[in-house]
CSV table of C-alpha atoms in Angstrom, one decimal:
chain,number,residue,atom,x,y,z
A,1,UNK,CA,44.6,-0.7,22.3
A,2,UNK,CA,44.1,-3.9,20.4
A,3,UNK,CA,40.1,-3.4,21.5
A,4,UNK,CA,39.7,0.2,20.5
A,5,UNK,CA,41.1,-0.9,17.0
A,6,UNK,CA,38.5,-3.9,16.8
A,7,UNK,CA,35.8,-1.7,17.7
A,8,UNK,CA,37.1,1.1,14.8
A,9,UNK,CA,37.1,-1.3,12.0
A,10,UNK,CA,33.4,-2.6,13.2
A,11,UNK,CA,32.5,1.1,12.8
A,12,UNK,CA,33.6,1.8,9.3
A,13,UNK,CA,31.5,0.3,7.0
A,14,UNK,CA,28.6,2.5,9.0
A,15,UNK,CA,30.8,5.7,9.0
A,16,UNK,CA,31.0,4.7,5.4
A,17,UNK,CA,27.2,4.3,4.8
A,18,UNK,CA,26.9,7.2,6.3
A,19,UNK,CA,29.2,9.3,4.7
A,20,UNK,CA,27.4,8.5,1.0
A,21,UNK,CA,24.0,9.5,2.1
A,22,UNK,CA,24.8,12.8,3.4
A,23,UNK,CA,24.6,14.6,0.0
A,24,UNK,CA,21.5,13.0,-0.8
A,25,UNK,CA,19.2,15.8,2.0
A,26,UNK,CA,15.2,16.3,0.4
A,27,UNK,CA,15.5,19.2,-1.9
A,28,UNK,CA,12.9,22.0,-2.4
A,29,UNK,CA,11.6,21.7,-6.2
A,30,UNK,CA,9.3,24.0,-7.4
A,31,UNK,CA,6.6,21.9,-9.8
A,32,UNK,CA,5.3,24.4,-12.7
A,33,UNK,CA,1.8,23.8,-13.4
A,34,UNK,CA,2.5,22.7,-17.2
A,35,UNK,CA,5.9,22.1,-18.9
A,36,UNK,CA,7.6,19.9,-22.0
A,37,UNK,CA,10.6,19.3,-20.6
A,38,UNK,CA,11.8,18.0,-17.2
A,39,UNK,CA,16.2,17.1,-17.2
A,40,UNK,CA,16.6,15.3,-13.4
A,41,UNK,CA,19.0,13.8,-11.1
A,42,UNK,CA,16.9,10.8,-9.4
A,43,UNK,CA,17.2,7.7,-7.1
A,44,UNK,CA,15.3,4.8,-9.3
A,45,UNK,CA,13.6,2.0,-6.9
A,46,UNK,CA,12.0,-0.6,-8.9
A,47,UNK,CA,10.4,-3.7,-6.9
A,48,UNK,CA,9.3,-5.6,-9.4
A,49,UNK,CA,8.3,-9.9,-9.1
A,50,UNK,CA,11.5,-10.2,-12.1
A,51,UNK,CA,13.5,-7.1,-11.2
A,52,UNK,CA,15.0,-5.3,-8.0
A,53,UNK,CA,17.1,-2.3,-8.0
A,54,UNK,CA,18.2,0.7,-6.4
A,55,UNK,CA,20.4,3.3,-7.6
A,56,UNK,CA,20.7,6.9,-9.3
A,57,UNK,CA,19.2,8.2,-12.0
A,58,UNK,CA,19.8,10.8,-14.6
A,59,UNK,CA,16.8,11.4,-17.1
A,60,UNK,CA,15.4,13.6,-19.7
A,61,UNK,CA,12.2,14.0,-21.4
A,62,UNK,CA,10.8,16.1,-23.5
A,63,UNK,CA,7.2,16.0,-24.4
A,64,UNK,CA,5.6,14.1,-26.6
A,65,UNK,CA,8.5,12.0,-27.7
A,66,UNK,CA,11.9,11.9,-26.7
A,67,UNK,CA,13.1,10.2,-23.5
A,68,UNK,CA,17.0,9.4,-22.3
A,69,UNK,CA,17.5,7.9,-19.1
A,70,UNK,CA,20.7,6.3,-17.6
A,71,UNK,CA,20.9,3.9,-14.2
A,72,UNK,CA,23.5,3.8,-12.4
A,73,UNK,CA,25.3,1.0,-10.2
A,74,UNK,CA,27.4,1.4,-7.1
A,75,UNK,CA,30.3,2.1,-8.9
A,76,UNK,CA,29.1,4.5,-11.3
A,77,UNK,CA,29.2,2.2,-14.0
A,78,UNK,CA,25.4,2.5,-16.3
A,79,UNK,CA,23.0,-0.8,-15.5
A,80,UNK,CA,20.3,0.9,-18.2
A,81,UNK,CA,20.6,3.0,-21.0
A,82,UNK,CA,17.5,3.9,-22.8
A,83,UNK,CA,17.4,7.0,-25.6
A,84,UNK,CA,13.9,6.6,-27.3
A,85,UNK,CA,13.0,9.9,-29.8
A,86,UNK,CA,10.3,9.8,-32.3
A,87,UNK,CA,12.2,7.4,-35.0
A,88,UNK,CA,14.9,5.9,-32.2
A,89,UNK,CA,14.5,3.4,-30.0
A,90,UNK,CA,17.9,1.7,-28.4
A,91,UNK,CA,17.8,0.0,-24.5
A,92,UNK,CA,21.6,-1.0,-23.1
A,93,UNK,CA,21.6,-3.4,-20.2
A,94,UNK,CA,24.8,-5.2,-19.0
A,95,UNK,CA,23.0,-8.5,-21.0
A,96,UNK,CA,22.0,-6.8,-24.1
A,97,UNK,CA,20.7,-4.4,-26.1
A,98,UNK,CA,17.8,-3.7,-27.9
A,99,UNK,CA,16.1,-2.0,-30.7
A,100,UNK,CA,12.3,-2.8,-30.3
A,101,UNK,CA,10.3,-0.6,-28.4
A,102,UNK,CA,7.6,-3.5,-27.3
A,103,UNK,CA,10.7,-5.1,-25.7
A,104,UNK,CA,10.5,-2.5,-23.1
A,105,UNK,CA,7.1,-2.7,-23.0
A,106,UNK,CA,7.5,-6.5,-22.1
A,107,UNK,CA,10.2,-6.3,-19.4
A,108,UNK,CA,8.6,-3.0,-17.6
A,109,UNK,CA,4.7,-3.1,-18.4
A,110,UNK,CA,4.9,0.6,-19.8
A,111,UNK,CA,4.9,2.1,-23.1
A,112,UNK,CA,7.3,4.9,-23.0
A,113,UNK,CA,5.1,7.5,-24.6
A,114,UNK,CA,3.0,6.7,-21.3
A,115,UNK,CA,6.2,7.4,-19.0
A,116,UNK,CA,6.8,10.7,-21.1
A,117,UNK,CA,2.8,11.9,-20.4
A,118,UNK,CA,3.3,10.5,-16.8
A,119,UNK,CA,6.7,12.5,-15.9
A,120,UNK,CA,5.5,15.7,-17.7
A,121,UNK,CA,2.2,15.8,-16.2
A,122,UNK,CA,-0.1,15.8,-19.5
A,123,UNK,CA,-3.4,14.2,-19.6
A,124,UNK,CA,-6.3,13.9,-17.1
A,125,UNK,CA,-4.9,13.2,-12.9
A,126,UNK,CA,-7.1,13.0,-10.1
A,127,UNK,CA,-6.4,13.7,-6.5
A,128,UNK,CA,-6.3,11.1,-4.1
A,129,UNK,CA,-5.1,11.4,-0.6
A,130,UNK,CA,-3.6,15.1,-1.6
A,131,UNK,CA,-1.5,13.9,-4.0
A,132,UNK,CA,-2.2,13.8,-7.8
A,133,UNK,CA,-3.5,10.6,-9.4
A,134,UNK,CA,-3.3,8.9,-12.9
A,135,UNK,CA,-5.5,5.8,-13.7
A,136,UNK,CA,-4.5,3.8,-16.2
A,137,UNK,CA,-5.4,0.5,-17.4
A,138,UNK,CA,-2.8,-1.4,-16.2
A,139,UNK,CA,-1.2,0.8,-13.3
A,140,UNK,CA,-1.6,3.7,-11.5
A,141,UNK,CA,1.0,6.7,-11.2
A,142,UNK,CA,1.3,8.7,-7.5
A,143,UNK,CA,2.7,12.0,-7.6
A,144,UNK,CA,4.1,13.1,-4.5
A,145,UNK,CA,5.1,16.7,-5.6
A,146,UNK,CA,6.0,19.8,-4.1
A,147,UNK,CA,6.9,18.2,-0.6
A,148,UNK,CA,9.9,16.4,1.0
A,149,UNK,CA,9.3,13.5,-1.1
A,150,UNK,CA,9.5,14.8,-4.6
A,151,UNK,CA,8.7,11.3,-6.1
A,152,UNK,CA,6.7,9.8,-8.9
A,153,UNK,CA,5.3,5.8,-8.4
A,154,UNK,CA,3.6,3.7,-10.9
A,155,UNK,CA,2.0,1.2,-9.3
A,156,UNK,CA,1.9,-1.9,-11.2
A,157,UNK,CA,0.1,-5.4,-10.6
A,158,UNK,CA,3.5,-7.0,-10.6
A,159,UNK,CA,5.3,-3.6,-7.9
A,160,UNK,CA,6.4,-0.4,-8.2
A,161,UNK,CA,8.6,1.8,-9.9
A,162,UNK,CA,9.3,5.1,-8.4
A,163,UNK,CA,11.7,7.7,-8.9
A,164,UNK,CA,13.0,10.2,-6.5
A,165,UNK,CA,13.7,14.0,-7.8
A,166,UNK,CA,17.2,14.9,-6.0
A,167,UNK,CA,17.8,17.8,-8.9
A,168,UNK,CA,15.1,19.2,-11.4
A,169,UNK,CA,15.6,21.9,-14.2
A,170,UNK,CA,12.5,22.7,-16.5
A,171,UNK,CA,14.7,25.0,-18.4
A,172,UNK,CA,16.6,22.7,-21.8
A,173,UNK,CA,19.2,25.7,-21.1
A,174,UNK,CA,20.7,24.0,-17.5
A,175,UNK,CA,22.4,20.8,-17.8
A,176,UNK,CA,22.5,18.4,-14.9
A,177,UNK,CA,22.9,14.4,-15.2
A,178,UNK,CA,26.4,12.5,-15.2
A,179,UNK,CA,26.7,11.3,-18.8
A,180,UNK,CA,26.3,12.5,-21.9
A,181,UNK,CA,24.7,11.2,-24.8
A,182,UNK,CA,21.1,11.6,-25.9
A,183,UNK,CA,20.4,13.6,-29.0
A,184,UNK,CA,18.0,16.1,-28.9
């Protein structure tokens, strides 16, 4: 008895694990060819030489000027809280927050007008490997679209960011994403 309760207790945390990632299957998201306006439930991965995290996303942007994203820890709580329009800038972390654009800029190496162009598909892409390409300057962004991946990567000199697309609407009608906030 006393063995079969040891050997439960060494199997919970995995049951656990487990349990958390079962809502989380690949979805089936249709990409349109051209839209303004993409409102997502993501997984964020950033592996970066300062900064390493993992977690869920919800984002909105709407093209060519208006971005709100929120990261989420393990509890729920929000890590990052960006809302950037065309005359608003403010970034929450747990440290601070901030009111200059450039400062995200510094800590990320991407201007957020760039992210807006990247996640709504404007400008020039290439094809590389079957998946859509943009070069930029300073990093490249992967789209891996239309597949069981459903994920966007820049790739920087100093890692990657990428985000995973668990839940996309195209429509500013649907509402998906766990907080509020973000004016539009």
């Amino acid at each position: 008895m006393m063995r079969r309760s040891v050997l439960l207790l060494a199997l919970l945390p995995f049951l656990l694990i487990a349990c958390t990632h079962m809502g989380k299957r690949p979805v089936s998201i249709s990409w349109p060819e051209k839209f303004d306006y993409l409102e997502a439930l993501c997984e964020i991965d950033v592996m970066l030489k300062t900064r390493q995290y993992t977690g869920d996303m919800s984002l909105r942007a709407m093209y060519p000027d208006r971005l709100f994203l929120e990261v989420y820890g393990p509890f729920g709580n929000t890590v990052l809280f960006v809302d950037r329009s065309v005359d608003h800038f403010i970034m929450k972390t747990d440290e601070e927050e901030l009111t200059d654009e450039n400062e995200f800029y510094r800590l990320f190496r991407i201007r957020i007008t760039d992210i807006i162009e990247d996640l709504t598909l404007k400008g020039p892409l290439g094809s590389e490997d079957g998946h859509l390409v943009r070069e930029r300057p300073e990093y490249t962004v992967s789209y891996h679209l239309n597949d069981r991946d459903n994920r966007i990567c820049w790739r920087l000199r100093e890692g990657d960011l990428c985000m995973k697309f668990l839940e996309v609407s195209f429509s500013r009608e649907k509402s998906s994403g766990k907080g509020g906030g973000g004016e539009e």
